[in-house]
Amino acid sequence: MKYDYLIVGSGLFGSIIAYEMTKIGKKCLVIEKRDHIGGNVYTENVENINVHKYGAHIFHTNNREVWEYINQFADFNRYTNSPVANYKGELYNLPFNMNTFYQMWGVRTPDEARAKIDEQKSQYHIENPQNLEEQAISLIGKDIYEKLIKGYTEKQWGRACRDLPAFIIKRLPVRYTFDNNYFNDMYQGIPIGGYTRIIEKMLEGIEVKLNTDFFDDREKWLEMADKIIFTGMIDQYFDYCYGELEYRGLDFEFETLDMENYQGNAVINYTDAETPFTRIIEHKHFEGSDSPKTIITREYPKTWSKGEEAYYPMNDDVNSELFKKYQELAEKEGNVIFGGRLGMYQYFDMWQVIDEALKLARKLD
């Protein structure tokens, strides 16, 4: 049987392409190596709680087109991400704001907070930050860097902060207001009923084969359709001919507790170096789930090895140069198009995945 499109991967990117192409009359086949659809946004209902099986996914965007698009498939609640940092038992509000500064130094006004941060920054004379450590200190000073950034970041990326690129820390907001809204985007929330329902609606009526690895019968799948949308690892597609791109891996430890409320917040980051996990997610707080139990997940970052699930691209200079070589090969592939965070080797928020998928869909016919 011949298809117009073979989509490799049933995550957000692949599912949008399948939905949009089917809408214009194209015949699509989606293959997925896991035993479920949805990729990393997959949620599973356990004890009346929608559990984010591959880490917390909190939707946020300032892009109205993206927001209206995703709202076709689900109603969103008003969840606002307001994480808390735990440093050796000390609790601090995130993002860095007046609550954080009061908790750290006892300052009560924006002027007092600025003065404290400027005093700490002035001791380092950093004009052109060359790495994450310098960037963080130049933004927020030594105390917050050492308590709330250093240990967490080094666990997350498996490298010393001085060996990580400066741009990573630019994602962290700094505010001189008492505002714990981490993202501060115009549109944000959690889909009521979980993300899996969104993917189910996108793939309704489309043929999907689970437990099907593209690489187990690569030649067969390449002959199956006029065009292939590949959302897996771009270096794996080319058999790592230039070497392996680097990724970070994650392990998840799930625990069901016989209590209604474990930590009082959906996300608590553990920012000291000694605690082996980076954060604990308490899933019921995303949707205010009514359950006598609660489910938590501890996230353990780890070094990625070939054959494991890749989560975060390591977008440093070395890997960016290697990716360019694979990009050049990709451009010569003809009927194969690479998309998503692994196919494009980029750290994407969900809204960016949707935006990229819609841009591609407009080009396809």
Coordinates of C-alpha atoms in Angstrom, one line a residue:
M1 CA 0.0 0.0 0.0
K2 CA 1.3 3.5 -0.9
Y3 CA 0.7 6.5 1.2
D4 CA 1.2 10.2 0.5
Y5 CA 2.9 10.7 3.8
L6 CA 4.7 8.4 6.3
I7 CA 5.1 10.2 9.6
V8 CA 7.8 8.7 11.8
G9 CA 6.8 9.6 15.4
S10 CA 3.4 10.4 17.0
G11 CA 4.5 13.3 19.1
L12 CA 3.2 16.8 18.8
F13 CA 5.1 17.7 15.6
G14 CA 4.3 14.5 13.7
S15 CA 0.6 14.4 14.8
I16 CA 0.1 18.0 13.6
I17 CA 1.5 17.1 10.2
A18 CA -0.7 14.0 10.0
Y19 CA -3.7 16.0 11.0
E20 CA -3.1 18.9 8.5
M21 CA -2.2 16.6 5.6
T22 CA -5.3 14.4 6.2
K23 CA -7.4 17.5 6.3
I24 CA -6.4 18.3 2.7
G25 CA -7.1 14.8 1.5
K26 CA -3.7 13.2 1.8
K27 CA -3.4 9.6 2.9
C28 CA -1.1 9.3 6.0
L29 CA 0.5 6.5 8.0
V30 CA 2.0 7.2 11.4
I31 CA 4.5 4.8 12.9
E32 CA 5.5 5.0 16.6
K33 CA 8.2 3.0 18.3
R34 CA 6.6 3.3 21.7
D35 CA 3.5 1.5 22.8
H36 CA 1.4 4.7 22.9
I37 CA 0.9 7.9 20.9
G38 CA 1.9 11.4 22.0
G39 CA 5.7 11.2 22.3
N40 CA 6.9 13.1 25.4
V41 CA 3.6 15.0 25.9
Y42 CA 1.9 11.7 26.7
T43 CA -0.2 11.7 29.8
E44 CA -1.7 8.7 31.5
N45 CA -4.7 8.7 33.9
V46 CA -3.9 7.0 37.2
E47 CA -6.0 7.4 40.3
N48 CA -8.0 10.1 38.5
I49 CA -4.8 12.1 38.0
N50 CA -3.3 12.9 34.6
V51 CA 0.3 11.9 35.0
H52 CA 2.9 13.6 32.8
K53 CA 4.9 10.4 32.0
Y54 CA 7.9 12.2 30.5
G55 CA 8.3 15.2 32.7
A56 CA 6.1 18.3 33.3
H57 CA 4.6 19.8 30.2
I58 CA 3.2 23.3 30.9
F59 CA 1.8 25.1 27.9
H60 CA 2.6 28.7 27.4
T61 CA 2.9 31.1 24.5
N62 CA 2.5 34.7 23.3
N63 CA 1.7 33.5 19.8
R64 CA -2.1 33.9 19.4
E65 CA -2.2 31.7 16.2
V66 CA -0.6 28.8 18.1
W67 CA -2.9 29.3 21.1
E68 CA -6.0 29.3 19.0
Y69 CA -4.8 26.3 17.0
I70 CA -4.2 24.1 20.1
N71 CA -7.5 25.1 21.6
Q72 CA -9.3 23.3 18.7
F73 CA -8.4 20.1 20.5
A74 CA -8.8 20.9 24.2
D75 CA -10.1 23.3 26.7
F76 CA -7.2 24.7 28.9
N77 CA -7.4 25.5 32.5
R78 CA -5.8 28.6 34.1
Y79 CA -2.7 26.8 35.6
T80 CA 0.1 29.2 36.1
N81 CA 3.6 27.8 36.7
S82 CA 5.0 29.1 40.0
P83 CA 7.8 26.7 40.9
V84 CA 9.5 26.6 44.3
A85 CA 13.3 26.0 44.9
N86 CA 14.4 23.9 47.7
Y87 CA 18.1 24.5 48.7
K88 CA 19.0 22.2 51.6
G89 CA 15.6 22.8 53.2
E90 CA 15.4 26.5 52.5
L91 CA 12.5 27.4 50.2
Y92 CA 12.6 30.2 47.6
N93 CA 10.1 31.4 45.1
L94 CA 10.8 31.2 41.3
P95 CA 11.3 32.9 39.0
F96 CA 13.8 35.3 40.6
N97 CA 11.6 38.1 42.0
M98 CA 11.0 40.2 45.1
N99 CA 9.8 37.2 47.0
T100 CA 13.1 35.4 46.2
F101 CA 15.1 38.5 47.1
Y102 CA 13.3 38.9 50.4
Q103 CA 13.8 35.2 51.2
M104 CA 17.5 35.4 50.3
W105 CA 18.5 38.8 51.9
G106 CA 15.5 40.2 53.7
V107 CA 15.2 43.2 51.3
R108 CA 11.8 44.6 50.9
T109 CA 11.9 47.1 48.0
P110 CA 13.1 46.9 44.4
D111 CA 15.8 49.5 45.1
E112 CA 17.2 47.4 48.0
A113 CA 17.2 44.3 45.8
R114 CA 18.9 46.1 42.9
A115 CA 21.5 47.5 45.3
K116 CA 22.3 44.1 46.7
I117 CA 22.6 42.5 43.3
D118 CA 24.7 45.3 41.9
E119 CA 27.0 45.1 44.9
Q120 CA 27.6 41.4 44.2
K121 CA 27.9 41.9 40.4
S122 CA 30.5 44.7 40.9
Q123 CA 32.9 42.3 42.6
Y124 CA 33.4 40.3 39.4
H125 CA 33.7 42.9 36.7
I126 CA 32.1 40.7 34.1
E127 CA 31.4 42.8 30.9
N128 CA 31.2 40.1 28.3
P129 CA 30.1 36.8 29.9
Q130 CA 31.9 33.8 28.3
N131 CA 30.0 31.0 30.0
L132 CA 26.9 30.2 32.0
E133 CA 28.6 30.9 35.3
E134 CA 29.7 34.4 34.2
Q135 CA 26.3 35.0 32.6
A136 CA 24.4 34.0 35.8
I137 CA 26.6 36.1 38.1
S138 CA 26.3 39.1 35.8
L139 CA 22.5 38.8 35.9
I140 CA 21.7 38.0 39.5
G141 CA 24.9 38.0 41.7
K142 CA 26.8 35.3 43.6
D143 CA 24.3 34.3 46.3
I144 CA 21.4 33.3 44.0
Y145 CA 23.8 31.8 41.5
E146 CA 25.4 29.5 44.1
K147 CA 22.1 28.5 45.9
L148 CA 19.6 28.4 43.1
I149 CA 21.4 28.0 39.8
K150 CA 24.8 26.2 40.1
G151 CA 23.9 22.9 41.6
Y152 CA 20.6 22.5 39.6
T153 CA 22.2 23.4 36.3
E154 CA 25.2 21.2 36.7
K155 CA 23.0 18.2 37.6
Q156 CA 20.7 19.0 34.6
W157 CA 23.5 19.2 32.0
G158 CA 26.2 17.1 33.6
R159 CA 28.9 19.8 33.2
A160 CA 30.3 22.5 35.3
C161 CA 28.6 25.9 34.7
R162 CA 31.8 27.4 33.5
D163 CA 31.9 24.8 30.7
L164 CA 28.3 25.6 29.5
P165 CA 27.3 28.3 27.0
A166 CA 26.1 31.5 28.4
F167 CA 22.8 31.5 26.4
I168 CA 21.3 28.7 28.5
I169 CA 20.8 31.0 31.5
K170 CA 19.1 33.7 29.4
R171 CA 15.9 31.7 29.6
L172 CA 15.6 32.6 33.3
P173 CA 13.5 35.7 34.1
V174 CA 14.5 38.2 36.7
R175 CA 11.8 40.5 38.1
Y176 CA 11.7 43.3 40.6
T177 CA 8.0 42.6 41.4
F178 CA 6.3 40.1 43.8
D179 CA 5.2 38.0 40.8
N180 CA 5.7 34.2 40.9
N181 CA 4.3 33.6 37.4
Y182 CA 7.3 31.9 35.8
F183 CA 6.5 32.2 32.1
N184 CA 4.5 35.5 32.2
D185 CA 3.2 34.6 28.7
M186 CA -0.2 35.9 27.5
Y187 CA -1.6 32.4 27.1
Q188 CA -0.8 29.5 29.4
G189 CA -2.4 26.5 31.1
I190 CA -2.8 22.7 31.1
P191 CA -5.3 20.9 28.8
I192 CA -8.2 19.6 30.8
G193 CA -8.1 15.9 30.6
G194 CA -4.4 15.7 29.7
Y195 CA -2.3 16.0 26.5
T196 CA -3.1 12.5 25.3
R197 CA -6.6 13.6 24.4
I198 CA -5.2 16.3 22.1
I199 CA -3.1 13.8 20.2
E200 CA -6.0 11.3 20.0
K201 CA -8.1 14.0 18.3
M202 CA -5.4 15.0 15.9
L203 CA -4.9 11.3 14.9
E204 CA -8.6 10.4 14.8
G205 CA -9.2 8.4 11.6
I206 CA -5.5 8.2 10.7
E207 CA -3.8 4.8 10.5
V208 CA -1.2 4.5 13.4
K209 CA 1.1 1.6 14.0
L210 CA 2.5 1.4 17.6
N211 CA 5.6 -0.6 18.7
T212 CA 7.0 0.0 15.2
D213 CA 10.6 1.1 14.9
F214 CA 11.5 2.8 11.6
F215 CA 15.0 1.4 11.8
D216 CA 13.9 -2.2 12.2
D217 CA 12.9 -2.2 8.5
R218 CA 14.1 1.1 7.2
E219 CA 14.0 0.3 3.4
K220 CA 10.4 -0.9 3.7
W221 CA 9.3 2.3 5.3
L222 CA 11.2 4.5 2.8
E223 CA 9.3 2.8 0.0
M224 CA 6.0 3.2 1.7
A225 CA 5.1 6.8 0.9
D226 CA 5.8 9.6 -1.5
K227 CA 7.2 11.8 1.4
I228 CA 8.5 10.9 4.8
I229 CA 8.3 13.2 7.9
F230 CA 11.0 12.0 10.2
T231 CA 10.9 13.3 13.8
G232 CA 13.5 11.0 15.3
M233 CA 17.2 11.8 15.8
I234 CA 18.8 13.2 12.7
D235 CA 22.2 11.6 13.4
Q236 CA 20.6 8.2 13.9
Y237 CA 18.9 8.5 10.5
F238 CA 22.3 8.9 8.9
D239 CA 23.7 6.1 10.9
Y240 CA 25.9 8.5 12.9
C241 CA 28.2 8.8 9.9
Y242 CA 29.8 12.0 11.3
G243 CA 29.6 10.8 14.9
E244 CA 27.0 11.1 17.6
L245 CA 25.3 14.3 18.6
E246 CA 25.1 14.8 22.3
Y247 CA 21.9 14.7 24.3
R248 CA 20.9 14.6 28.0
G249 CA 18.9 11.7 29.3
L250 CA 16.3 11.5 32.1
D251 CA 15.1 8.8 34.5
F252 CA 11.8 9.1 36.2
E253 CA 10.9 7.6 39.5
F254 CA 7.1 7.5 40.1
E255 CA 5.5 7.1 43.5
T256 CA 1.8 6.8 44.4
L257 CA 1.3 8.2 48.0
D258 CA -1.7 7.5 50.2
M259 CA -2.3 11.2 50.9
E260 CA -4.1 14.1 49.2
N261 CA -1.2 16.6 49.1
Y262 CA 2.5 15.8 49.3
Q263 CA 4.3 19.1 48.6
G264 CA 1.6 21.8 48.0
N265 CA 2.9 22.7 44.5
A266 CA 3.2 21.1 41.1
V267 CA 6.9 21.7 40.7
I268 CA 9.6 22.0 43.4
N269 CA 13.3 22.2 42.2
Y270 CA 16.1 20.8 44.3
T271 CA 18.9 23.1 43.6
D272 CA 21.7 21.7 45.8
A273 CA 24.4 19.5 44.2
E274 CA 24.0 16.7 46.8
T275 CA 20.3 15.8 46.0
P276 CA 20.6 13.5 43.0
F277 CA 17.3 14.5 41.4
T278 CA 16.5 18.0 40.0
R279 CA 12.9 18.3 40.8
I280 CA 9.7 16.6 42.2
I281 CA 6.5 16.9 40.2
E282 CA 3.2 16.4 42.0
H283 CA 0.9 15.9 39.1
K284 CA -2.5 16.5 40.6
H285 CA -1.8 20.2 41.1
F286 CA -1.7 20.7 37.3
E287 CA -5.4 20.2 37.0
G288 CA -6.6 20.2 40.7
S289 CA -7.4 16.6 40.4
D290 CA -9.9 15.1 42.9
S291 CA -8.3 12.1 44.3
P292 CA -7.6 10.7 47.8
K293 CA -4.1 9.8 46.6
T294 CA -1.3 11.8 45.0
I295 CA 1.4 10.8 42.5
I296 CA 4.9 12.3 42.4
T297 CA 7.8 12.0 40.0
R298 CA 11.4 12.5 40.8
E299 CA 13.5 13.5 37.8
Y300 CA 17.1 12.3 37.5
P301 CA 19.2 13.8 34.7
K302 CA 21.8 11.4 33.3
T303 CA 24.4 11.0 30.6
W304 CA 22.7 9.9 27.4
S305 CA 23.8 6.6 25.7
K306 CA 22.9 5.4 22.3
G307 CA 19.7 3.4 22.4
E308 CA 18.2 5.4 25.2
E309 CA 15.5 8.1 24.9
A310 CA 17.1 11.5 24.1
Y311 CA 15.6 14.5 25.9
Y312 CA 17.7 17.6 25.6
P313 CA 20.0 18.5 22.7
M314 CA 23.4 19.8 23.9
N315 CA 23.5 22.9 21.7
D316 CA 27.1 24.0 22.4
D317 CA 29.5 25.0 19.6
V318 CA 30.9 21.5 19.0
N319 CA 27.4 19.9 18.6
S320 CA 26.1 22.8 16.6
E321 CA 28.9 22.4 14.1
L322 CA 28.3 18.6 13.9
F323 CA 24.6 19.2 13.4
K324 CA 25.3 21.5 10.4
K325 CA 27.0 18.5 8.7
Y326 CA 23.9 16.4 9.2
Q327 CA 21.7 19.3 8.0
E328 CA 23.6 19.4 4.7
L329 CA 22.9 15.7 4.3
A330 CA 19.3 16.2 5.1
E331 CA 18.9 18.8 2.4
K332 CA 19.9 16.2 -0.2
E333 CA 17.5 13.5 1.0
G334 CA 14.7 14.6 -1.4
N335 CA 11.5 13.1 -0.1
V336 CA 12.5 13.0 3.6
I337 CA 11.8 16.0 5.8
F338 CA 13.2 16.3 9.3
G339 CA 11.2 18.0 12.1
G340 CA 10.7 18.3 15.8
R341 CA 13.3 18.7 18.6
L342 CA 15.3 15.6 17.6
G343 CA 15.0 16.0 13.8
M344 CA 16.0 19.7 14.1
Y345 CA 18.3 19.2 17.1
Q346 CA 16.8 22.1 19.0
Y347 CA 15.4 22.6 22.4
F348 CA 11.8 23.6 21.6
D349 CA 9.0 24.6 24.0
M350 CA 5.6 23.1 22.9
W351 CA 4.4 26.3 21.3
Q352 CA 7.6 26.3 19.1
V353 CA 6.9 22.7 18.0
I354 CA 3.4 23.7 17.0
D355 CA 4.7 26.8 15.2
E356 CA 7.3 24.8 13.3
A357 CA 4.8 22.1 12.3
L358 CA 2.3 24.6 11.0
K359 CA 5.1 26.4 9.0
L360 CA 6.0 23.1 7.4
A361 CA 2.4 22.1 6.8
R362 CA 1.8 25.3 4.8
K363 CA 4.7 24.3 2.5
L364 CA 3.5 20.7 1.9
D365 CA 0.9 19.6 -0.6

